[in-house]
Structures are given as C-alpha cells and as structure tokens.
Amino acid sequence: QVQLVESGGGLVQAGGSLRLSCSVSGTIFRFGAMAWYRQSPGKQRELVASITGDYNPNYADSVKGRFTISRGSAKDKNTLFLQMDSLKPEDTAVYYCNGQYSSGTSFWGQGTQVTVSS
C-alpha cells in the first residue's frame, strides 16, 4: 500500500532551522499536489505549505518568508521537503506530509514532531 514517511523533526531553539523530508513508497504513480500540514495539541490540523505538480508553491501567511517547500524532480517527484528557518515557538507541532492524486485520493504520513524552544 501507499506509505508516506516523514523525517527530520526534532528539538531546536527559536531562530534555528530544520529540514523535513517525506519519502513515498508503494506506488508507481506521481502525486499531483503535495503538502505539509501541522497540528498542535488542542488545535485543528492546518495547511502549512503546498506545491503543485508543476512546482508552484503556496504558503500559509504564518510561515511565508521563513519556510520553503520543494519536491524532487523527474523520478523523485513524490519526494517532498520543507526547509524551516527562523523557527518560532509557535511552530511547535506534529508535521504531516500529504500527497494527492489528480483523482482526489489523498494519503498521509504518520507525522514528525517539531519542537521549538524559546
């Protein structure tokens, strides 16, 4: 079955950086859009950044200018990254990778914890 696995989370001080990665297995088909979401305790899951199959990115206002989403090219197009700079304590959350086929079928990873200390 299709599996998405996130990595790269951890503990970092405010102002620091982390780079998240998402690898995909169990499919030969390329996702259309891919995205990063996050969820903090007691809050709803929110969209952080997304990127289309044509590599057009979109960001939540809260992360614009600090986070950069990217994906692999050609045969690695299902690989997804999130470069997070100038991290703030409010960025603390579990970060989830999402991949969606053009049919609308969507898949999620299990999440990776990001903790930013003040």
mmCIF file of C-alpha atoms in Angstrom:
data_model
loop_
_atom_site.group_PDB
_atom_site.id
_atom_site.type_symbol
_atom_site.label_atom_id
_atom_site.label_comp_id
_atom_site.label_asym_id
_atom_site.label_seq_id
_atom_site.Cartn_x
_atom_site.Cartn_y
_atom_site.Cartn_z
ATOM 1 C CA GLN A 1 0.000 0.000 0.000
ATOM 2 C CA VAL A 2 0.993 3.621 -0.356
ATOM 3 C CA GLN A 3 3.109 4.838 2.545
ATOM 4 C CA LEU A 4 4.406 8.310 3.311
ATOM 5 C CA VAL A 5 7.179 8.613 5.875
ATOM 6 C CA GLU A 6 8.302 11.919 7.339
ATOM 7 C CA SER A 7 11.710 12.534 8.866
ATOM 8 C CA GLY A 8 13.828 15.431 10.087
ATOM 9 C CA GLY A 9 11.817 16.639 13.032
ATOM 10 C CA GLY A 10 13.358 17.364 16.397
ATOM 11 C CA LEU A 11 14.080 19.938 19.073
ATOM 12 C CA VAL A 12 15.557 23.283 18.073
ATOM 13 C CA GLN A 13 15.954 26.680 19.686
ATOM 14 C CA ALA A 14 13.990 29.664 18.459
ATOM 15 C CA GLY A 15 15.675 31.167 15.421
ATOM 16 C CA GLY A 16 17.057 27.827 14.335
ATOM 17 C CA SER A 17 16.354 25.685 11.295
ATOM 18 C CA LEU A 18 15.120 22.219 10.452
ATOM 19 C CA ARG A 19 14.597 20.400 7.176
ATOM 20 C CA LEU A 20 11.761 17.917 6.927
ATOM 21 C CA SER A 21 11.651 15.180 4.321
ATOM 22 C CA CYS A 22 8.849 12.922 3.150
ATOM 23 C CA SER A 23 9.504 9.763 1.214
ATOM 24 C CA VAL A 24 6.823 7.743 -0.540
ATOM 25 C CA SER A 25 6.647 4.027 -1.284
ATOM 26 C CA GLY A 26 4.096 1.582 -2.598
ATOM 27 C CA THR A 27 3.097 3.474 -5.718
ATOM 28 C CA ILE A 28 4.433 3.981 -9.224
ATOM 29 C CA PHE A 29 2.158 6.954 -9.828
ATOM 30 C CA ARG A 30 3.189 10.521 -9.183
ATOM 31 C CA PHE A 31 1.132 12.677 -6.915
ATOM 32 C CA GLY A 32 -0.323 15.874 -8.272
ATOM 33 C CA ALA A 33 -0.277 18.233 -5.325
ATOM 34 C CA MET A 34 1.722 17.538 -2.190
ATOM 35 C CA ALA A 35 1.610 19.440 1.045
ATOM 36 C CA TRP A 36 2.771 19.826 4.617
ATOM 37 C CA TYR A 37 0.248 20.203 7.408
ATOM 38 C CA ARG A 38 0.768 20.621 11.119
ATOM 39 C CA GLN A 39 -1.244 20.075 14.265
ATOM 40 C CA SER A 40 -0.640 21.390 17.753
ATOM 41 C CA PRO A 41 -2.353 19.985 20.863
ATOM 42 C CA GLY A 42 -5.917 21.204 21.081
ATOM 43 C CA LYS A 43 -5.854 22.717 17.604
ATOM 44 C CA GLN A 44 -7.093 21.622 14.230
ATOM 45 C CA ARG A 45 -4.694 20.397 11.596
ATOM 46 C CA GLU A 46 -3.680 23.313 9.404
ATOM 47 C CA LEU A 47 -2.088 23.664 6.000
ATOM 48 C CA VAL A 48 1.494 24.925 6.181
ATOM 49 C CA ALA A 49 2.552 24.795 2.547
ATOM 50 C CA SER A 50 1.600 23.038 -0.658
ATOM 51 C CA ILE A 51 3.184 22.507 -4.051
ATOM 52 C CA THR A 52 1.581 21.503 -7.321
ATOM 53 C CA GLY A 53 2.799 19.008 -9.872
ATOM 54 C CA ASP A 54 4.129 21.998 -11.799
ATOM 55 C CA TYR A 55 6.176 23.050 -8.756
ATOM 56 C CA ASN A 56 4.046 26.057 -7.854
ATOM 57 C CA PRO A 57 4.235 26.644 -4.090
ATOM 58 C CA ASN A 58 1.719 28.142 -1.725
ATOM 59 C CA TYR A 59 2.257 29.093 1.919
ATOM 60 C CA ALA A 60 0.233 29.889 4.984
ATOM 61 C CA ASP A 61 0.683 33.529 5.964
ATOM 62 C CA SER A 62 2.264 32.484 9.254
ATOM 63 C CA VAL A 63 5.232 30.830 7.519
ATOM 64 C CA LYS A 64 5.755 32.989 4.432
ATOM 65 C CA GLY A 65 9.342 34.106 4.115
ATOM 66 C CA ARG A 66 10.541 31.529 6.643
ATOM 67 C CA PHE A 67 9.578 28.136 5.176
ATOM 68 C CA THR A 68 10.334 26.745 1.726
ATOM 69 C CA ILE A 69 8.545 23.754 0.246
ATOM 70 C CA SER A 70 10.111 21.736 -2.550
ATOM 71 C CA ARG A 71 9.814 18.356 -4.201
ATOM 72 C CA GLY A 72 12.065 16.110 -6.165
ATOM 73 C CA SER A 73 12.280 16.195 -9.923
ATOM 74 C CA ALA A 74 11.524 13.521 -12.513
ATOM 75 C CA LYS A 75 11.503 10.053 -10.950
ATOM 76 C CA ASP A 76 11.766 11.507 -7.414
ATOM 77 C CA LYS A 77 8.790 13.804 -7.822
ATOM 78 C CA ASN A 78 6.988 12.142 -4.910
ATOM 79 C CA THR A 79 9.751 13.175 -2.514
ATOM 80 C CA LEU A 80 8.782 16.246 -0.531
ATOM 81 C CA PHE A 81 10.803 18.661 1.575
ATOM 82 C CA LEU A 82 10.171 21.536 3.926
ATOM 83 C CA GLN A 83 13.025 23.858 4.838
ATOM 84 C CA MET A 84 12.099 25.698 8.006
ATOM 85 C CA ASP A 85 14.164 28.724 9.006
ATOM 86 C CA SER A 86 13.769 31.350 11.721
ATOM 87 C CA LEU A 87 11.684 28.925 13.710
ATOM 88 C CA LYS A 88 9.407 30.238 16.435
ATOM 89 C CA PRO A 89 7.924 28.505 19.480
ATOM 90 C CA GLU A 90 4.512 28.738 17.826
ATOM 91 C CA ASP A 91 5.801 26.491 15.031
ATOM 92 C CA THR A 92 5.857 23.632 17.532
ATOM 93 C CA ALA A 93 3.582 20.895 16.221
ATOM 94 C CA VAL A 94 3.424 17.491 14.614
ATOM 95 C CA TYR A 95 4.096 17.965 10.907
ATOM 96 C CA TYR A 96 2.355 15.718 8.388
ATOM 97 C CA CYS A 97 3.117 15.032 4.751
ATOM 98 C CA ASN A 98 0.201 14.720 2.342
ATOM 99 C CA GLY A 99 0.108 13.513 -1.227
ATOM 100 C CA GLN A 100 -2.898 13.667 -3.504
ATOM 101 C CA TYR A 101 -3.594 12.062 -6.858
ATOM 102 C CA SER A 102 -5.452 14.060 -9.501
ATOM 103 C CA SER A 103 -8.478 11.836 -8.756
ATOM 104 C CA GLY A 104 -8.622 13.390 -5.287
ATOM 105 C CA THR A 105 -7.429 10.316 -3.409
ATOM 106 C CA SER A 106 -5.195 11.528 -0.617
ATOM 107 C CA PHE A 107 -2.598 9.874 1.591
ATOM 108 C CA TRP A 108 -0.994 10.936 4.880
ATOM 109 C CA GLY A 109 2.197 10.198 6.695
ATOM 110 C CA GLN A 110 2.343 9.383 10.399
ATOM 111 C CA GLY A 111 3.841 12.758 11.319
ATOM 112 C CA THR A 112 7.084 14.034 12.777
ATOM 113 C CA GLN A 113 7.364 16.168 15.910
ATOM 114 C CA VAL A 114 8.904 19.623 15.697
ATOM 115 C CA THR A 115 9.568 21.389 18.984
ATOM 116 C CA VAL A 116 10.913 24.930 19.123
ATOM 117 C CA SER A 117 12.142 26.133 22.494
ATOM 118 C CA SER A 118 12.159 29.788 23.476
#
